Short mmCIF file of C-alpha atoms in Angstrom, two decimals:
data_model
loop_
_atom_site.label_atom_id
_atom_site.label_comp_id
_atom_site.label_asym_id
_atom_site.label_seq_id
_atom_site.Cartn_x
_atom_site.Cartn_y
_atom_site.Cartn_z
CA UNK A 1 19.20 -5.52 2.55
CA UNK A 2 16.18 -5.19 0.24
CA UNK A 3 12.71 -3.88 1.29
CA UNK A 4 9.83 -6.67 0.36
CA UNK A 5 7.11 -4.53 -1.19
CA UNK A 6 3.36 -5.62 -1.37
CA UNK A 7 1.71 -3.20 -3.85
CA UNK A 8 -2.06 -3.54 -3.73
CA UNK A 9 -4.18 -2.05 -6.77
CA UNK A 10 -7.35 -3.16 -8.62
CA UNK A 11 -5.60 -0.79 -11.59
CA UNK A 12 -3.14 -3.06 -13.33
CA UNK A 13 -1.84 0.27 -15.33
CA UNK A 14 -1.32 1.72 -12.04
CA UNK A 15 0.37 -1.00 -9.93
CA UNK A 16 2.85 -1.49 -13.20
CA UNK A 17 3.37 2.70 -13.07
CA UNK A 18 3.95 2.18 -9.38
CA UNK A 19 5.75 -0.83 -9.10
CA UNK A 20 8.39 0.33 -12.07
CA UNK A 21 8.72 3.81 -9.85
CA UNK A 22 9.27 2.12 -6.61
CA UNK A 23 11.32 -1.19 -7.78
CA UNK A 24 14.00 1.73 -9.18
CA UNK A 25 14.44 3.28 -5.24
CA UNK A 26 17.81 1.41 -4.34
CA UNK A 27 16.79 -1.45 -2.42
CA UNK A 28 13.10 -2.07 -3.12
CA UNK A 29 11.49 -5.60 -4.28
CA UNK A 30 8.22 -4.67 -5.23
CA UNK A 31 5.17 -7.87 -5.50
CA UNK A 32 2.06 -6.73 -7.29
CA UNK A 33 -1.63 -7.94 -6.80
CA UNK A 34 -4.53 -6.70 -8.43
CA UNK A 35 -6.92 -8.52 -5.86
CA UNK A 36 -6.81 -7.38 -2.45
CA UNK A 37 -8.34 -10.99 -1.37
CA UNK A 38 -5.07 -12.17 -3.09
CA UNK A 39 -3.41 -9.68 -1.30
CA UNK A 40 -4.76 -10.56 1.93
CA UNK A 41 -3.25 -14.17 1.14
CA UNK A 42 0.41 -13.16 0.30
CA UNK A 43 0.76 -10.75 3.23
CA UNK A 44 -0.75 -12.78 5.73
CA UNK A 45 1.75 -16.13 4.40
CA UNK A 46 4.54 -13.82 2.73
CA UNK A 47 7.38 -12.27 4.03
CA UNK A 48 6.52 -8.70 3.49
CA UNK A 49 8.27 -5.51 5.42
CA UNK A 50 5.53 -3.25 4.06
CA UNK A 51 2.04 -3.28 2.35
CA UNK A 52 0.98 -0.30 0.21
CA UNK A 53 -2.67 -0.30 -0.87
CA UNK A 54 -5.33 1.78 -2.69
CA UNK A 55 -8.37 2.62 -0.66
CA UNK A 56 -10.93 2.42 -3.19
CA UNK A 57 -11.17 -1.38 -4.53
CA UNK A 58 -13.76 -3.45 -5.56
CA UNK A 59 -15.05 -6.25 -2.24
CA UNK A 60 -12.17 -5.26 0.18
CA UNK A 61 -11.00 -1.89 0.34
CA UNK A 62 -7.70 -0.67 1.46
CA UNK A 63 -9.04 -0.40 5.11
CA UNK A 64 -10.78 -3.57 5.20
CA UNK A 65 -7.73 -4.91 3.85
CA UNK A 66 -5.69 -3.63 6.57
CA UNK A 67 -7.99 -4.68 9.54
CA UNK A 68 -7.93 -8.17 7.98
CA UNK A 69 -4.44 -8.29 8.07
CA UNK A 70 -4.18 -6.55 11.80
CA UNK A 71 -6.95 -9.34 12.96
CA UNK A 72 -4.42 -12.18 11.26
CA UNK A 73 -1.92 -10.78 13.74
CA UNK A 74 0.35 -9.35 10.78
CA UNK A 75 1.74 -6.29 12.21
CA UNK A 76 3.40 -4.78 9.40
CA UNK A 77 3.81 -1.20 8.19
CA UNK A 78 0.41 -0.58 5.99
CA UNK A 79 0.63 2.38 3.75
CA UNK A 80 -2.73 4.11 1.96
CA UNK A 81 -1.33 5.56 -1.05
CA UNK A 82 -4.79 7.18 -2.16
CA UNK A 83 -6.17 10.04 -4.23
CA UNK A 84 -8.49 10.68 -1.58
CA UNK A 85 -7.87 13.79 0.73
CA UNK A 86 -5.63 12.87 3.76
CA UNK A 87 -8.24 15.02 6.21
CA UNK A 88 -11.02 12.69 4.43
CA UNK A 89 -9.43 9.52 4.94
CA UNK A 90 -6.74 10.01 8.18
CA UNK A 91 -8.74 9.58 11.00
CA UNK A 92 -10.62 6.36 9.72
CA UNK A 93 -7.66 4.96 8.54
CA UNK A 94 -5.64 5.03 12.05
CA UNK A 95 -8.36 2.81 14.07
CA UNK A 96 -8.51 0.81 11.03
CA UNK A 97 -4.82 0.30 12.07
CA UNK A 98 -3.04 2.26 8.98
CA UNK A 99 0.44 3.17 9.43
CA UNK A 100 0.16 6.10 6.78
CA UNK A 101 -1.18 7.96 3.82
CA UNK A 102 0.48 9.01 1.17
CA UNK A 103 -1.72 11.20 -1.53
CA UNK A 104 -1.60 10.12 -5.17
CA UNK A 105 -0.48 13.00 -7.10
CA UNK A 106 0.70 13.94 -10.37
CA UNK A 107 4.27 13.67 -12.08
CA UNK A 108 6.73 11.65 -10.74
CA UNK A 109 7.56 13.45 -7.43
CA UNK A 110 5.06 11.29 -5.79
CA UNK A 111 6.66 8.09 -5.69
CA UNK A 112 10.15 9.37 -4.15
CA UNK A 113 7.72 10.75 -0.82
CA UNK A 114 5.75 7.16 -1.41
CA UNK A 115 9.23 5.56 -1.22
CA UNK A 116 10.68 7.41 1.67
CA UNK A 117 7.45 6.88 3.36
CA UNK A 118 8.21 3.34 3.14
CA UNK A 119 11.86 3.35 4.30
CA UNK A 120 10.55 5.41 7.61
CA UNK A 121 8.04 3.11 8.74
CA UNK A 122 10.38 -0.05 8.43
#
């Protein structure tokens, strides 16, 4: 069984860094979108099991993105994965409806705890 993916970034270097990282995990089909109106679009008519966003995006950030999708009744996990402190960002982000945040980081260690944050929300 493979995990449906939405990876949300206005970066296009960083979704493709991302998406290569998590479409190796065993099991993950990764969908990128560089416009979180887009993105709004694919998870709300897709057939997503998870939806991992920046926060900081031009016109709809990752929280706005997440209410949107909440108030369109699409009640799938939502992951932050942000470079923003989890303290600054962790209270907002649960009545915004956030399932979790995961903290960018350096090297490469940061998309295995992305990835198993993924696999325990499902």
């Amino acid at each position: 069984m493979s995990i449906e993916v939405l990876l949300v970034d206005e970066d296009v270097d960083v979704l493709e860094i991302v998406g290569t990282f998590l479409g190796q995990e065993d099991g993950f089909e990764i969908t990128t979108e560089d416009d979180p109106e887009t993105a709004l679009d694919l998870a709300t008519n897709g057939d997503f099991d998870a939806v991992v966003s920046d926060y900081k995006m031009p016109r709809l950030d990752g929280m706005e993105l997440c209410r949107a999708l909440r108030d369109n009744d699409v009640d799938i996990p939502f992951l932050l994965f942000t470079a923003r402190e989890h303290d600054d960002v962790a209270d907002a982000a649960a009545e915004h409806g956030v399932t979790a945040v995961v903290q960018k980081g350096t090297g490469t260690e940061q998309y295995s705890v992305l990835a198993d944050r993924i696999r325990d929300t499902i």
